Short mmCIF file of C-alpha atoms and ligand atoms in Angstrom, two decimals:
data_model
loop_
_atom_site.label_atom_id
_atom_site.label_comp_id
_atom_site.label_asym_id
_atom_site.label_seq_id
_atom_site.Cartn_x
_atom_site.Cartn_y
_atom_site.Cartn_z
CA UNK A 1 160.06 30.84 120.85
CA UNK A 2 161.84 27.49 120.77
CA UNK A 3 158.57 25.81 121.78
CA UNK A 4 156.79 27.33 118.78
CA UNK A 5 159.58 26.38 116.42
CA UNK A 6 159.31 22.77 117.59
CA UNK A 7 155.54 22.66 118.11
CA UNK A 8 154.40 23.91 114.68
CA UNK A 9 156.30 21.38 112.54
CA UNK A 10 155.31 18.69 115.04
CA UNK A 11 151.64 19.60 114.72
CA UNK A 12 151.95 19.61 110.91
CA UNK A 13 153.67 16.20 111.03
CA UNK A 14 151.03 14.68 113.36
CA UNK A 15 148.24 16.12 111.21
CA UNK A 16 149.91 14.70 108.10
CA UNK A 17 150.29 11.27 109.71
CA UNK A 18 146.72 11.03 110.85
CA UNK A 19 145.05 12.75 107.90
CA UNK A 20 144.41 10.63 104.83
CA UNK A 21 146.02 11.34 101.44
CA UNK A 22 143.69 12.08 98.51
CA UNK A 23 143.65 11.15 94.87
CA UNK A 24 142.22 13.98 92.70
CA UNK A 25 139.72 11.47 91.24
CA UNK A 26 138.15 10.95 94.66
CA UNK A 27 134.96 12.86 95.57
CA UNK A 28 135.46 16.47 96.77
CA UNK A 29 136.59 16.71 100.39
CA UNK A 30 134.55 18.59 103.00
CA UNK A 31 136.83 19.51 105.88
CA UNK A 32 135.26 19.51 109.35
CA UNK A 33 135.20 22.69 111.45
CA UNK A 34 136.74 20.80 114.37
CA UNK A 35 139.83 19.19 112.81
CA UNK A 36 140.03 15.38 112.60
CA UNK A 37 136.90 14.52 114.60
CA UNK A 38 134.38 17.22 113.66
CA UNK A 39 132.42 15.04 111.24
CA UNK A 40 132.13 12.16 113.67
CA UNK A 41 130.76 14.48 116.36
CA UNK A 42 128.15 15.79 113.91
CA UNK A 43 127.19 12.29 112.75
CA UNK A 44 126.79 11.13 116.36
CA UNK A 45 124.68 14.13 117.36
CA UNK A 46 122.63 14.82 114.22
CA UNK A 47 122.40 11.31 112.68
CA UNK A 48 120.99 11.44 109.13
CA UNK A 49 120.12 15.13 109.61
CA UNK A 50 123.83 15.87 109.20
CA UNK A 51 123.95 14.46 105.67
CA UNK A 52 120.84 16.47 104.79
CA UNK A 53 122.49 19.61 106.11
CA UNK A 54 125.70 18.98 104.16
CA UNK A 55 123.74 18.36 100.97
CA UNK A 56 121.74 21.57 101.37
CA UNK A 57 124.93 23.54 101.87
CA UNK A 58 127.21 22.01 99.20
CA UNK A 59 124.76 20.29 96.76
CA UNK A 60 127.45 17.70 95.94
CA UNK A 61 126.52 14.40 94.23
CA UNK A 62 129.12 12.68 96.41
CA UNK A 63 131.69 13.98 98.88
CA UNK A 64 134.48 12.77 101.14
CA UNK A 65 134.37 13.33 104.90
CA UNK A 66 137.76 12.84 106.53
CA UNK A 67 137.65 11.41 110.06
CA UNK A 68 141.11 11.01 111.63
CA UNK A 69 142.98 8.79 109.20
CA UNK A 70 139.77 7.41 107.62
CA UNK A 71 137.48 8.52 104.85
CA UNK A 72 133.73 8.35 104.64
CA UNK A 73 132.22 8.85 101.18
CA UNK A 74 128.70 10.25 101.40
CA UNK A 75 126.68 9.52 98.28
CA UNK A 76 123.78 11.82 97.42
CA UNK A 77 123.06 11.39 93.72
CA UNK A 78 120.43 8.71 92.92
CA UNK A 79 122.49 7.28 90.04
CA UNK A 80 125.55 6.95 92.31
CA UNK A 81 123.48 5.33 95.10
CA UNK A 82 122.15 2.78 92.59
CA UNK A 83 125.69 2.15 91.29
CA UNK A 84 126.94 1.63 94.87
CA UNK A 85 124.13 -0.85 95.59
CA UNK A 86 125.05 -2.83 92.47
CA UNK A 87 128.82 -2.72 93.02
CA UNK A 88 130.52 -6.02 93.88
CA UNK A 89 133.46 -4.23 95.50
CA UNK A 90 131.36 -2.29 97.99
CA UNK A 91 130.58 -4.83 100.67
CA UNK A 92 127.79 -4.96 103.24
CA UNK A 93 129.05 -8.25 104.66
CA UNK A 94 131.58 -6.59 107.01
CA UNK A 95 128.72 -4.72 108.68
CA UNK A 96 126.48 -7.79 108.80
CA UNK A 97 129.26 -9.59 110.64
CA UNK A 98 129.77 -6.70 113.05
CA UNK A 99 126.02 -6.52 113.64
CA UNK A 100 125.67 -10.20 114.52
CA UNK A 101 128.76 -10.40 116.70
CA UNK A 102 128.63 -7.08 118.53
CA UNK A 103 125.00 -6.03 118.41
CA UNK A 104 123.04 -9.27 118.42
CA UNK A 105 125.73 -11.05 120.44
CA UNK A 106 125.84 -14.46 118.73
CA UNK A 107 127.78 -17.13 120.70
CA UNK A 108 131.51 -17.14 120.02
CA UNK A 109 131.41 -20.58 118.39
CA UNK A 110 129.08 -19.14 115.72
CA UNK A 111 130.85 -15.86 115.12
CA UNK A 112 133.62 -17.18 112.82
CA UNK A 113 131.00 -18.28 110.27
CA UNK A 114 129.94 -14.69 109.69
CA UNK A 115 133.34 -13.99 108.09
CA UNK A 116 132.65 -16.59 105.39
CA UNK A 117 130.83 -14.96 102.42
CA UNK A 118 129.78 -18.35 101.05
CA UNK A 119 128.09 -19.29 104.32
CA UNK A 120 126.41 -15.86 104.46
CA UNK A 121 125.08 -16.34 100.93
CA UNK A 122 123.77 -19.83 101.85
CA UNK A 123 121.91 -18.65 104.94
CA UNK A 124 120.55 -15.55 103.15
CA UNK A 125 118.86 -17.57 100.41
CA UNK A 126 115.82 -18.67 102.48
CA UNK A 127 115.04 -15.02 103.31
CA UNK A 128 114.00 -13.95 99.82
CA UNK A 129 112.51 -17.36 99.00
CA UNK A 130 110.41 -17.33 102.18
CA UNK A 131 109.01 -13.88 101.42
CA UNK A 132 108.02 -14.32 97.79
CA UNK A 133 105.77 -16.48 95.59
CA UNK A 134 103.56 -19.05 97.29
CA UNK A 135 105.27 -18.57 100.69
CA UNK A 136 104.40 -14.88 100.55
CA UNK A 137 100.81 -15.66 99.56
CA UNK A 138 100.54 -17.95 102.60
CA UNK A 139 101.82 -15.42 105.14
CA UNK A 140 99.82 -12.66 103.48
CA UNK A 141 96.68 -14.76 103.93
CA UNK A 142 97.41 -15.33 107.63
CA UNK A 143 98.39 -11.69 108.16
CA UNK A 144 95.36 -10.25 106.40
CA UNK A 145 93.14 -12.79 108.19
CA UNK A 146 94.52 -11.42 111.47
CA UNK A 147 93.87 -7.84 110.37
CA UNK A 148 90.29 -8.72 109.39
CA UNK A 149 89.76 -10.33 112.82
CA UNK A 150 91.06 -7.24 114.63
CA UNK A 151 88.79 -4.97 112.60
CA UNK A 152 85.73 -7.23 112.77
CA UNK A 153 85.94 -6.98 116.57
CA UNK A 154 85.03 -3.29 116.24
CA UNK A 155 81.34 -3.15 115.44
CA UNK A 156 78.45 -0.76 115.87
CA UNK A 157 78.01 2.94 115.38
CA UNK A 158 79.87 4.00 118.51
CA UNK A 159 83.00 2.01 117.74
CA UNK A 160 86.06 2.45 119.94
CA UNK A 161 88.10 5.30 121.32
CA UNK A 162 91.83 4.86 120.88
CA UNK A 163 93.86 6.81 123.40
CA UNK A 164 97.26 5.84 122.06
CA UNK A 165 97.13 5.35 118.34
CA UNK A 166 100.85 4.62 118.19
CA UNK A 167 100.59 1.81 120.76
CA UNK A 168 97.38 0.48 119.20
CA UNK A 169 98.94 0.14 115.74
CA UNK A 170 102.23 -1.22 117.09
CA UNK A 171 100.57 -3.95 119.14
CA UNK A 172 98.11 -4.88 116.40
CA UNK A 173 100.85 -5.21 113.80
CA UNK A 174 103.09 -7.21 116.11
CA UNK A 175 100.26 -9.70 116.82
CA UNK A 176 99.50 -10.06 113.13
CA UNK A 177 103.07 -10.29 111.81
CA UNK A 178 104.45 -12.56 114.52
CA UNK A 179 101.50 -14.96 114.15
CA UNK A 180 101.99 -15.04 110.36
CA UNK A 181 105.71 -15.73 110.68
CA UNK A 182 105.94 -18.02 113.75
CA UNK A 183 102.59 -19.81 113.60
CA UNK A 184 100.15 -20.66 116.40
CA UNK A 185 102.98 -21.30 118.89
CA UNK A 186 104.52 -17.88 118.27
CA UNK A 187 106.67 -17.11 121.33
CA UNK A 188 106.79 -13.35 120.77
CA UNK A 189 103.77 -12.02 122.65
CA UNK A 190 102.96 -8.32 122.44
CA UNK A 191 104.69 -7.74 125.81
CA UNK A 192 107.89 -9.48 124.73
CA UNK A 193 107.67 -7.77 121.42
CA UNK A 194 107.87 -4.36 123.10
CA UNK A 195 111.44 -5.29 124.08
CA UNK A 196 112.35 -5.09 120.40
CA UNK A 197 111.76 -1.32 120.54
CA UNK A 198 113.86 -0.94 123.67
CA UNK A 199 116.69 -2.70 121.86
CA UNK A 200 116.17 -0.93 118.53
CA UNK A 201 116.55 2.56 120.04
CA UNK A 202 120.10 1.85 121.17
CA UNK A 203 121.48 -0.28 118.35
CA UNK A 204 123.84 2.46 117.22
CA UNK A 205 125.34 2.81 120.71
CA UNK A 206 125.79 -0.94 121.02
CA UNK A 207 127.34 -1.08 117.53
CA UNK A 208 129.82 1.66 118.41
CA UNK A 209 130.91 -0.39 121.41
CA UNK A 210 131.18 2.68 123.66
CA UNK A 211 130.53 1.12 127.07
CA UNK A 212 127.15 -0.36 126.01
CA UNK A 213 126.81 -2.12 129.37
CA UNK A 214 126.71 1.33 130.91
CA UNK A 215 124.85 3.39 128.28
CA UNK A 216 122.62 0.74 126.71
CA UNK A 217 121.92 -1.45 129.73
CA UNK A 218 118.14 -1.62 129.18
CA UNK A 219 118.58 -2.33 125.46
CA UNK A 220 120.95 -5.22 126.16
CA UNK A 221 118.54 -6.62 128.75
CA UNK A 222 115.69 -6.35 126.21
CA UNK A 223 117.76 -8.22 123.62
CA UNK A 224 118.54 -10.97 126.12
CA UNK A 225 114.88 -11.19 127.09
CA UNK A 226 113.82 -11.80 123.48
CA UNK A 227 116.52 -14.41 122.98
CA UNK A 228 115.43 -16.14 126.20
CA UNK A 229 111.87 -16.36 124.91
CA UNK A 230 112.95 -17.58 121.47
CA UNK A 231 115.25 -20.29 122.92
CA UNK A 232 112.61 -22.96 123.73
CA UNK A 233 110.93 -22.35 120.36
CA UNK A 234 114.07 -23.51 118.56
CA UNK A 235 115.23 -26.03 121.17
CA UNK A 236 111.88 -27.82 120.96
CA UNK A 237 111.96 -27.52 117.16
CA UNK A 238 108.65 -25.65 117.09
CA UNK A 239 110.09 -23.84 114.07
CA UNK A 240 109.38 -27.05 112.13
CA UNK A 241 105.62 -26.69 112.76
CA UNK A 242 103.39 -26.80 109.69
CA UNK A 243 101.89 -23.37 110.28
CA UNK A 244 105.32 -21.72 110.68
CA UNK A 245 106.22 -19.52 107.68
CA UNK A 246 108.80 -20.76 105.17
CA UNK A 247 110.79 -17.61 106.06
CA UNK A 248 111.30 -18.72 109.68
CA UNK A 249 111.26 -22.48 109.05
CA UNK A 250 113.71 -22.68 106.15
CA UNK A 251 116.14 -20.17 107.62
CA UNK A 252 116.45 -22.25 110.81
CA UNK A 253 116.69 -25.49 108.82
CA UNK A 254 119.48 -24.05 106.64
CA UNK A 255 121.41 -22.93 109.70
CA UNK A 256 121.04 -26.35 111.35
CA UNK A 257 122.22 -27.97 108.11
CA UNK A 258 125.38 -25.84 108.26
CA UNK A 259 126.09 -27.01 111.82
CA UNK A 260 124.39 -24.42 114.02
CA UNK A 261 122.96 -26.21 117.08
CA UNK A 262 119.36 -25.50 118.07
CA UNK A 263 120.51 -23.78 121.28
CA UNK A 264 122.28 -21.09 119.22
CA UNK A 265 119.32 -20.33 116.96
CA UNK A 266 117.61 -17.96 119.39
CA UNK A 267 120.56 -15.60 118.97
CA UNK A 268 121.45 -16.16 115.35
CA UNK A 269 117.78 -16.02 114.24
CA UNK A 270 117.00 -12.90 116.23
CA UNK A 271 117.32 -10.76 113.07
CA UNK A 272 114.36 -12.55 111.49
CA UNK A 273 111.96 -11.14 114.09
CA UNK A 274 113.69 -7.78 114.40
CA UNK A 275 113.79 -7.01 110.63
CA UNK A 276 110.13 -7.89 110.19
CA UNK A 277 108.76 -5.12 112.41
CA UNK A 278 111.31 -2.35 112.99
CA UNK A 279 110.67 -0.55 109.69
CA UNK A 280 107.18 -1.90 109.07
CA UNK A 281 105.63 -0.52 112.28
CA UNK A 282 106.70 3.13 111.90
CA UNK A 283 105.71 2.96 108.22
CA UNK A 284 102.27 1.71 109.28
CA UNK A 285 101.94 4.60 111.76
CA UNK A 286 102.93 7.23 109.14
CA UNK A 287 100.57 5.64 106.61
CA UNK A 288 97.64 5.64 109.03
CA UNK A 289 98.05 9.26 110.13
CA UNK A 290 98.84 10.54 106.62
CA UNK A 291 95.68 9.03 105.20
CA UNK A 292 93.13 9.33 108.01
CA UNK A 293 93.94 12.95 108.81
CA UNK A 294 92.78 13.85 105.25
CA UNK A 295 89.09 13.16 104.53
CA UNK A 296 89.53 13.82 100.77
CA UNK A 297 92.30 11.20 100.59
CA UNK A 298 90.16 8.68 102.54
CA UNK A 299 87.26 9.24 100.15
CA UNK A 300 89.39 8.52 97.07
CA UNK A 301 90.89 5.41 98.63
CA UNK A 302 87.45 4.20 99.73
CA UNK A 303 86.18 4.42 96.14
CA UNK A 304 89.18 2.44 94.86
CA UNK A 305 88.87 -0.27 97.54
CA UNK A 306 85.14 -0.55 96.96
CA UNK A 307 85.82 -1.23 93.28
CA UNK A 308 87.71 -4.43 94.19
CA UNK A 309 85.31 -5.53 96.96
CA UNK A 310 82.50 -8.06 96.56
CA UNK A 311 79.60 -7.70 98.95
CA UNK A 312 77.59 -10.82 99.62
CA UNK A 313 74.92 -10.62 102.32
CA UNK A 314 76.83 -9.36 105.32
CA UNK A 315 80.36 -10.09 104.10
CA UNK A 316 82.60 -7.68 102.21
CA UNK A 317 85.53 -9.45 100.52
CA UNK A 318 88.43 -7.28 99.38
CA UNK A 319 90.46 -8.77 96.53
CA UNK A 320 93.78 -7.51 97.81
CA UNK A 321 95.73 -8.57 94.72
CA UNK A 322 93.79 -5.94 92.78
CA UNK A 323 94.64 -3.21 95.26
CA UNK A 324 97.94 -2.87 93.45
CA UNK A 325 96.12 -1.68 90.32
CA UNK A 326 94.56 1.26 92.15
CA UNK A 327 96.42 4.40 91.07
CA UNK A 328 95.62 6.70 93.97
CA UNK A 329 96.27 4.09 96.67
CA UNK A 330 99.59 3.31 95.01
CA UNK A 331 100.42 7.00 94.78
CA UNK A 332 99.77 7.41 98.53
CA UNK A 333 102.02 4.43 99.29
CA UNK A 334 104.88 5.81 97.20
CA UNK A 335 104.46 9.22 98.78
CA UNK A 336 104.59 7.79 102.31
CA UNK A 337 107.72 5.79 101.51
CA UNK A 338 109.29 8.89 99.95
CA UNK A 339 108.54 11.25 102.83
CA UNK A 340 109.08 9.07 105.85
CA UNK A 341 111.74 6.59 104.87
CA UNK A 342 115.23 7.78 105.66
CA UNK A 343 117.21 4.57 105.79
CA UNK A 344 120.94 4.51 105.51
CA UNK A 345 123.01 2.22 103.31
CA UNK A 346 126.55 1.49 104.47
CA UNK A 347 129.20 -0.33 102.50
CA UNK A 348 132.89 -1.07 103.00
CA UNK A 349 135.14 -0.44 99.99
CA UNK A 350 137.01 -3.72 99.57
CA UNK A 351 138.80 -2.73 96.30
CA UNK A 352 139.43 0.63 94.63
CA UNK A 353 136.10 1.26 92.86
CA UNK A 354 134.94 3.76 90.25
CA UNK A 355 131.30 4.88 90.35
CA UNK A 356 129.76 6.74 87.40
CA UNK A 357 127.05 9.37 87.85
CA UNK A 358 124.14 9.96 85.41
CA UNK A 359 126.10 12.81 83.76
CA UNK A 360 129.07 10.50 83.09
CA UNK A 361 131.28 12.00 85.85
CA UNK A 362 133.36 9.29 87.52
CA UNK A 363 134.51 9.11 91.13
CA UNK A 364 137.19 6.91 92.62
CA UNK A 365 136.46 5.28 95.99
CA UNK A 366 139.61 4.01 97.68
CA UNK A 367 139.94 0.60 99.27
CA UNK A 368 139.50 0.64 103.05
CA UNK A 369 137.05 3.57 103.16
CA UNK A 370 133.37 3.48 104.10
CA UNK A 371 130.69 4.56 101.60
CA UNK A 372 127.26 5.50 102.85
CA UNK A 373 124.06 7.19 101.77
CA UNK A 374 120.97 8.30 103.55
CA UNK A 375 117.97 8.00 101.29
CA UNK A 376 116.17 11.01 102.76
CA UNK A 377 118.58 13.22 100.79
CA UNK A 378 117.33 11.79 97.50
CA UNK A 379 113.71 11.43 98.66
CA UNK A 380 113.51 15.13 99.59
CA UNK A 381 115.81 16.61 96.94
CA UNK A 382 113.95 19.63 95.52
CA UNK A 383 115.80 19.32 92.19
CA UNK A 384 113.91 16.07 91.72
CA UNK A 385 110.61 16.65 93.55
CA UNK A 386 110.17 20.41 93.31
CA UNK A 387 109.70 23.10 95.95
CA UNK A 388 107.02 21.08 97.78
CA UNK A 389 109.35 18.08 98.28
CA UNK A 390 108.57 18.09 102.04
CA UNK A 391 104.82 17.88 101.51
CA UNK A 392 102.54 14.87 101.22
CA UNK A 393 101.20 15.20 97.67
CA UNK A 394 100.21 11.82 96.19
CA UNK A 395 99.24 13.56 92.91
CA UNK A 396 102.93 13.88 92.07
CA UNK A 397 102.78 10.17 91.22
CA UNK A 398 99.81 10.42 88.86
CA UNK A 399 99.74 11.04 85.10
CA UNK A 400 103.50 10.81 84.68
CA UNK A 401 105.21 10.41 81.31
CA UNK A 402 107.52 7.35 81.14
CA UNK A 403 110.55 9.69 81.48
CA UNK A 404 109.10 11.42 84.57
CA UNK A 405 108.19 8.11 86.15
CA UNK A 406 111.72 6.79 85.53
CA UNK A 407 113.22 9.89 87.15
CA UNK A 408 111.00 9.68 90.24
CA UNK A 409 111.25 5.91 90.73
CA UNK A 410 115.02 6.12 90.14
CA UNK A 411 115.32 8.51 93.09
CA UNK A 412 113.47 6.19 95.51
CA UNK A 413 115.33 3.73 97.74
CA UNK A 414 112.97 2.85 100.62
CA UNK A 415 113.86 -0.84 100.44
CA UNK A 416 117.55 -0.58 99.53
CA UNK A 417 118.64 -2.20 96.29
CA UNK A 418 121.02 -4.60 94.59
CA UNK A 419 122.01 -7.74 96.45
CA UNK A 420 120.52 -6.56 99.75
CA UNK A 421 117.16 -5.34 98.44
CA UNK A 422 114.65 -5.88 101.25
CA UNK A 423 113.01 -9.28 100.76
CA UNK A 424 110.11 -8.30 103.06
CA UNK A 425 108.96 -5.27 101.06
CA UNK A 426 105.92 -6.96 99.52
CA UNK A 427 104.79 -8.48 102.81
CA UNK A 428 105.04 -5.07 104.49
CA UNK A 429 103.07 -3.43 101.65
CA UNK A 430 100.36 -6.09 101.77
CA UNK A 431 99.80 -5.75 105.52
CA UNK A 432 99.87 -1.96 105.62
CA UNK A 433 97.83 -1.32 102.48
CA UNK A 434 95.38 -4.11 103.31
CA UNK A 435 94.84 -2.59 106.74
CA UNK A 436 94.34 1.03 105.67
CA UNK A 437 92.22 -0.09 102.70
CA UNK A 438 89.87 -2.05 104.95
CA UNK A 439 89.65 0.79 107.48
CA UNK A 440 88.84 3.31 104.73
CA UNK A 441 86.19 0.97 103.35
CA UNK A 442 84.22 0.18 106.48
CA UNK A 443 85.11 2.83 109.08
CA UNK A 444 85.13 6.50 109.88
CA UNK A 445 88.25 7.57 111.73
CA UNK A 446 88.03 10.85 113.58
CA UNK A 447 90.52 13.24 115.18
CA UNK A 448 93.71 11.91 113.63
CA UNK A 449 96.65 14.33 113.71
CA UNK A 450 99.99 14.13 111.90
CA UNK A 451 102.99 14.41 114.23
CA UNK A 452 106.10 16.40 113.46
CA UNK A 453 108.62 14.44 111.44
CA UNK A 454 112.05 13.89 113.02
CA UNK A 455 115.22 12.17 111.86
CA UNK A 456 115.28 8.41 112.56
CA UNK A 457 117.25 6.93 115.45
CA UNK A 458 120.82 6.45 114.19
CA UNK A 459 120.78 3.23 112.20
CA UNK A 460 116.98 3.06 111.87
CA UNK A 461 115.29 3.26 108.48
CA UNK A 462 112.12 5.26 109.10
CA UNK A 463 111.64 8.71 110.61
CA UNK A 464 110.59 9.13 114.22
CA UNK A 465 107.85 11.55 115.20
CA UNK A 466 106.93 14.07 117.84
CA UNK A 467 103.31 14.48 118.81
CA UNK A 468 101.96 17.87 119.85
CA UNK A 469 101.72 18.83 123.57
CA UNK A 470 98.62 16.63 124.14
CA UNK A 471 100.28 13.51 122.65
CA UNK A 472 98.55 11.69 119.82
CA UNK A 473 95.16 12.66 121.29
CA UNK A 474 92.12 10.43 121.22
CA UNK A 475 91.18 8.86 117.91
CA UNK A 476 87.71 7.40 117.33
CA UNK A 477 87.20 4.42 115.08
CA UNK A 478 83.61 3.60 114.25
CA UNK A 479 81.74 1.74 111.56
CA UNK A 480 80.33 3.69 108.63
CA UNK A 481 76.59 3.84 108.20
CA UNK A 482 75.43 0.60 106.60
CA UNK A 483 78.68 -1.19 107.60
CA UNK A 484 77.89 -1.60 111.31
CA UNK A 485 77.98 -5.40 111.33
CA UNK A 486 79.55 -6.14 107.97
CA UNK A 487 82.21 -8.84 108.17
CA UNK A 488 85.44 -7.88 106.40
CA UNK A 489 87.42 -10.53 104.55
CA UNK A 490 90.38 -10.52 102.21
CA UNK A 491 90.53 -12.73 99.16
CA UNK A 492 94.07 -14.04 98.81
CA UNK A 493 93.57 -16.32 95.84
CA UNK A 494 94.78 -13.83 93.23
CA UNK A 495 98.34 -12.75 92.50
CA UNK A 496 100.46 -11.10 95.13
CA UNK A 497 101.03 -7.41 95.63
CA UNK A 498 104.26 -6.65 93.81
CA UNK A 499 105.50 -3.18 94.52
CA UNK A 500 108.92 -3.89 93.10
CA UNK A 501 107.78 -2.91 89.59
C1 HEM B 601 108.17 -0.78 105.30
C2 HEM B 601 108.84 -1.82 105.77
C3 HEM B 601 110.28 -2.14 105.46
C4 HEM B 601 111.30 -1.31 105.06
C5 HEM B 601 111.25 0.19 104.81
C6 HEM B 601 112.49 -2.14 104.93
C7 HEM B 601 113.74 -1.67 104.51
C8 HEM B 601 114.84 -2.47 104.29
C9 HEM B 601 116.10 -2.02 103.71
C10 HEM B 601 116.39 -0.59 103.28
C11 HEM B 601 116.94 -3.09 103.64
C12 HEM B 601 118.36 -3.12 103.05
C13 HEM B 601 119.44 -2.66 103.96
C14 HEM B 601 120.72 -2.31 103.21
O1 HEM B 601 120.88 -2.57 102.01
O2 HEM B 601 121.61 -1.73 103.82
C15 HEM B 601 116.22 -4.22 104.20
C16 HEM B 601 116.76 -5.48 104.34
C17 HEM B 601 116.07 -6.54 104.88
N1 HEM B 601 114.74 -6.57 105.26
FE1 HEM B 601 113.43 -5.04 105.16
N2 HEM B 601 112.17 -3.42 105.27
C18 HEM B 601 110.84 -3.47 105.58
C19 HEM B 601 110.10 -4.60 105.96
C20 HEM B 601 110.62 -5.86 106.11
C21 HEM B 601 109.86 -7.03 106.50
C22 HEM B 601 108.35 -7.05 106.76
C23 HEM B 601 110.74 -8.07 106.58
C24 HEM B 601 110.49 -9.52 106.94
C25 HEM B 601 109.35 -10.10 107.14
C26 HEM B 601 112.06 -7.55 106.22
C27 HEM B 601 113.23 -8.30 106.17
C28 HEM B 601 114.45 -7.84 105.72
C29 HEM B 601 115.65 -8.67 105.66
C30 HEM B 601 115.76 -10.12 106.09
C31 HEM B 601 116.67 -7.85 105.14
C32 HEM B 601 118.14 -8.24 104.89
C33 HEM B 601 118.33 -8.63 103.44
C34 HEM B 601 119.79 -8.91 103.08
O3 HEM B 601 120.71 -8.39 103.71
O4 HEM B 601 119.99 -9.63 102.12
N3 HEM B 601 111.95 -6.21 105.93
N4 HEM B 601 114.95 -3.83 104.57
#
């Protein structure tokens, strides 16, 4: 009896000490089934699927998940996500710092810099500048030239059989993107590039710091392998080469100007290579299977691409800048981003912050908490997209009134937003849309299947997939009748694809 008398108040006291206090203006609290740690177990095991499940059950625009003495605010409403992305008191910088120090493993002498917001802003500038305007046109030209070369190698009526469509697209894109970014002396061969995937799968584990040397041994070795290959590129100043993209060249130059020695650039510039492919490749795979498994969709895209193609003797030149005017192709692109992107935004609340929803309801986020959102909740919300939200239906993007278009576009966050809006979004769109446009124009693709859609790896931005029992199966790519020897080219003299509108 005495034990109970002592134990109950003690348990209440301990619970009180390690449970956070709430202000009534904070978002509604969802208590976990397993006290204190239930939410963290679900996040670790279900990743973004957990936030989907909570939204289906509670339909809350924003909620608070208590974890021990901490709070995680999960934002679901599009207007609140946009407000969080714009907020100056919700900071991404803490996570950037953690990522570079603990996940990428920058040398200790560099790590202090990542705590300086001014330095971070300085070294971030070349990213957007290197991926827009004339710099973007230059890398787009190299990238599309690479795509044309890959496709022009497939000639004749028989074409090629592709046993592993996933590997084929991954390797092709890595060759094209790395060449466009790093120039002729690109150190990241397809083989080395595969290490990026080994690393990417385990980022979350490494970030958590739970014995990564034990549980993420291969991923750490893959990361070190890439840095080893990048080291001579920076040590020998090959990044200053004329055919190296402004994105890679100016970022390294800015870091050197702030005192980073060349021998540290392989580590601190690792993100440049990693960010360029990790979301782009799975998006390319989803785009390819979504389009080429549907003959009616291919036919409509083919007609649109043909309308911006000039045929002269045996050369077909696609004016890729005019691809962005093609309504159905654009609708397919939006629909693929909506269905398959499930990236997560994470911010640290550095000051008490009030966010206002579209209906005027305000929510207080307390200093010291973490705010996050997973865009799949908004991208698949049936209140916004209707009962067929889980289906690929490009028509939902056509013939919209301005109000409908505003509602749909306002619920889309495939490339983030605010200060950290993805600077590579146009480059990714150009490569992917240029590729599928050219394939639709000149090829027949047979036997493509769409895999089952899964949640992304924790921390990744695009959904994974599961092929049926026979794997992806064998896909055949062959020239269309009359296109057997036609050389494909892209004209890159026009304006750039701008999907930010
Ligand atoms: C379909 C392809 C892509 C998707 C879905 C995507 C998505 C994203 C998202 C969601 C963010 C913001 C993260 C946040 O706010 O928490 C981001 C940031 C970034 N992305 Fe992309 N991305 C793609 C392609 C690319 C490419 C091709 C490049 C480079 C060539 C790139 C470079 C970057 C960089 C450097 C950042 C960091 C920006 C900053 O923090 O200021 N991305 N991306």
